Amino acid sequence: MAWRNTSERYGIVAKSFHWILFLLIAGLIGFGLYMTSQTFTPEIFTLYKWHKTIGVLVLALVVARVVWRFVSPPPPLPANTPPLERWAAHLTHLLIYVAIIVIPVSGWLMSSAAPFPNLILGNIQLPALIGQDEAASKFFSAVHYWAGRALMALLVLHVGAALLHHFIRRDQILVRMLPGSFSRKA
Ligand code: HEM
Ligand code: HEM
């Protein structure tokens, strides 16, 4: 299987980015919802450190993924894709990229502006992006919350579309993003 994307399918690098980020982002959503539903104890504080550590890692991976997307553009959609669907697929992907950049950046800004230490695993202090400011921290907390909710909605559409292609349309769209080099007749 090729490292780069071909005109037919995604390559190893794009697939690895997709599925590693899927696991990390799904974990972050789970961690995020759980930790904010609990009273604040030292154990929950450790979960915050995990959340921030993985969150910053996700930000770095997303930047690398976007750079790679310019180096190796994704395979085009099948030629018979109706214009509205083509547009919907591109818009959903674009909004997902925006969300997975805005969410970690707003998390980092919120935590920088909050009036307590902004620690990741190993009790390492994350460099502050802005100074302490309660109003700014509240604002970025709201951005983090709403962009997170928007991402969850986009992912419902995204996964729904992938399953529709695979089980109803029975085309190559899901298969070309799966690990390995399977193929099915269109
Ligand atoms: C793609 C990466 C990230 C995702 C998907 C994500 C997702 C979430 C979610 C779903 C919540 C729960 C929100 C709620 O229901 O109240 C949350 C909370 C939180 N996240 Fe993230 N997060 C990410 C990155 C980060 C980063 C990088 C930081 C900080 C460096 C961070 C700091 C926080 C904090 C402090 C909370 C507690 C909520 C608050 O105080 O407003 N997150 N996150
Ligand atoms: C955290 C969860 C996920 C995120 C953030 C995510 C994000 C993305 C993004 C940004 C793309 C566009 C790739 C590009 O061309 O640059 C993409 C493509 C794709 N994703 Fe996901 N995805 C997630 C979960 C899933 C799941 C669970 C499935 C399968 C059930 C899936 C199936 C696909 C498929 C099939 C494509 C390729 C679409 C095409 O060929 O045009 N994704 N995903």
CSV table of C-alpha atoms and ligand atoms in Angstrom, one decimal, residues 25 28-29 32-33 35-36 48 51-52 55-56 58 100 103-104 107-108 110-111 118 126 141 144-145 149 151-152, ligand 1:
chain,number,residue,atom,x,y,z
A,25,ILE,CA,-10.6,12.7,19.9
A,28,LEU,CA,-11.1,13.4,24.7
A,29,ILE,CA,-14.8,13.9,24.2
A,32,GLY,CA,-14.2,15.9,28.8
A,33,LEU,CA,-17.8,15.0,29.4
A,35,MET,CA,-14.5,15.0,34.2
A,36,THR,CA,-16.9,18.0,33.9
A,48,TYR,CA,-7.8,17.1,33.5
A,51,HIS,CA,-7.3,15.6,28.9
A,52,LYS,CA,-4.9,18.6,28.4
A,55,GLY,CA,-5.5,17.7,23.7
A,56,VAL,CA,-2.2,19.4,23.0
A,58,VAL,CA,-4.1,16.3,19.1
A,100,ILE,CA,-10.5,20.1,15.8
A,103,ILE,CA,-11.4,23.2,20.3
A,104,PRO,CA,-7.8,22.5,21.5
A,107,GLY,CA,-9.0,24.8,25.7
A,108,TRP,CA,-5.4,26.0,25.9
A,110,MET,CA,-9.2,29.0,28.6
A,111,SER,CA,-6.7,27.2,30.8
A,118,ASN,CA,-2.3,24.9,33.9
A,126,LEU,CA,1.8,24.5,29.7
A,141,SER,CA,-14.6,27.9,28.0
A,144,HIS,CA,-14.6,25.0,23.9
A,145,TYR,CA,-18.0,23.8,25.0
A,149,ARG,CA,-21.0,20.2,20.8
A,151,LEU,CA,-18.1,18.6,16.5
A,152,MET,CA,-20.3,15.9,18.1
B,1,HEM,C1,-9.5,18.2,20.1
B,1,HEM,C2,-9.1,18.4,21.4
B,1,HEM,C3,-10.1,18.5,22.5
B,1,HEM,C4,-11.4,18.0,22.6
B,1,HEM,C5,-12.2,17.2,21.6
B,1,HEM,C6,-11.9,18.4,23.9
B,1,HEM,C7,-13.2,18.2,24.3
B,1,HEM,C8,-13.7,18.6,25.6
B,1,HEM,C9,-15.1,18.3,26.0
B,1,HEM,C10,-16.2,17.6,25.2
B,1,HEM,C11,-15.2,18.9,27.2
B,1,HEM,C12,-16.4,18.9,28.1
B,1,HEM,C13,-17.2,20.2,28.0
B,1,HEM,C14,-18.4,20.3,28.8
B,1,HEM,O1,-19.3,19.5,28.5
B,1,HEM,O2,-18.4,21.1,29.7
B,1,HEM,C15,-13.9,19.5,27.6
B,1,HEM,C16,-13.7,20.2,28.8
B,1,HEM,C17,-12.5,20.8,29.1
B,1,HEM,N1,-11.3,20.8,28.3
B,1,HEM,FE1,-11.2,20.0,26.4
B,1,HEM,N2,-11.0,19.2,24.6
B,1,HEM,C18,-9.9,19.2,23.8
B,1,HEM,C19,-8.7,19.8,24.1
B,1,HEM,C20,-8.4,20.5,25.2
B,1,HEM,C21,-7.1,21.2,25.5
B,1,HEM,C22,-5.9,21.2,24.6
B,1,HEM,C23,-7.2,21.8,26.8
B,1,HEM,C24,-6.3,22.6,27.6
B,1,HEM,C25,-5.0,22.7,27.3
B,1,HEM,C26,-8.6,21.4,27.3
B,1,HEM,C27,-9.1,21.8,28.5
B,1,HEM,C28,-10.3,21.5,28.9
B,1,HEM,C29,-10.8,22.0,30.2
B,1,HEM,C30,-10.1,22.8,31.3
B,1,HEM,C31,-12.2,21.5,30.3
B,1,HEM,C32,-13.2,21.7,31.5
B,1,HEM,C33,-14.3,22.6,31.0
B,1,HEM,C34,-14.3,24.0,31.5
B,1,HEM,O3,-13.6,24.3,32.5
B,1,HEM,O4,-14.9,24.8,30.8
B,1,HEM,N3,-9.2,20.7,26.3
B,1,HEM,N4,-13.1,19.3,26.5
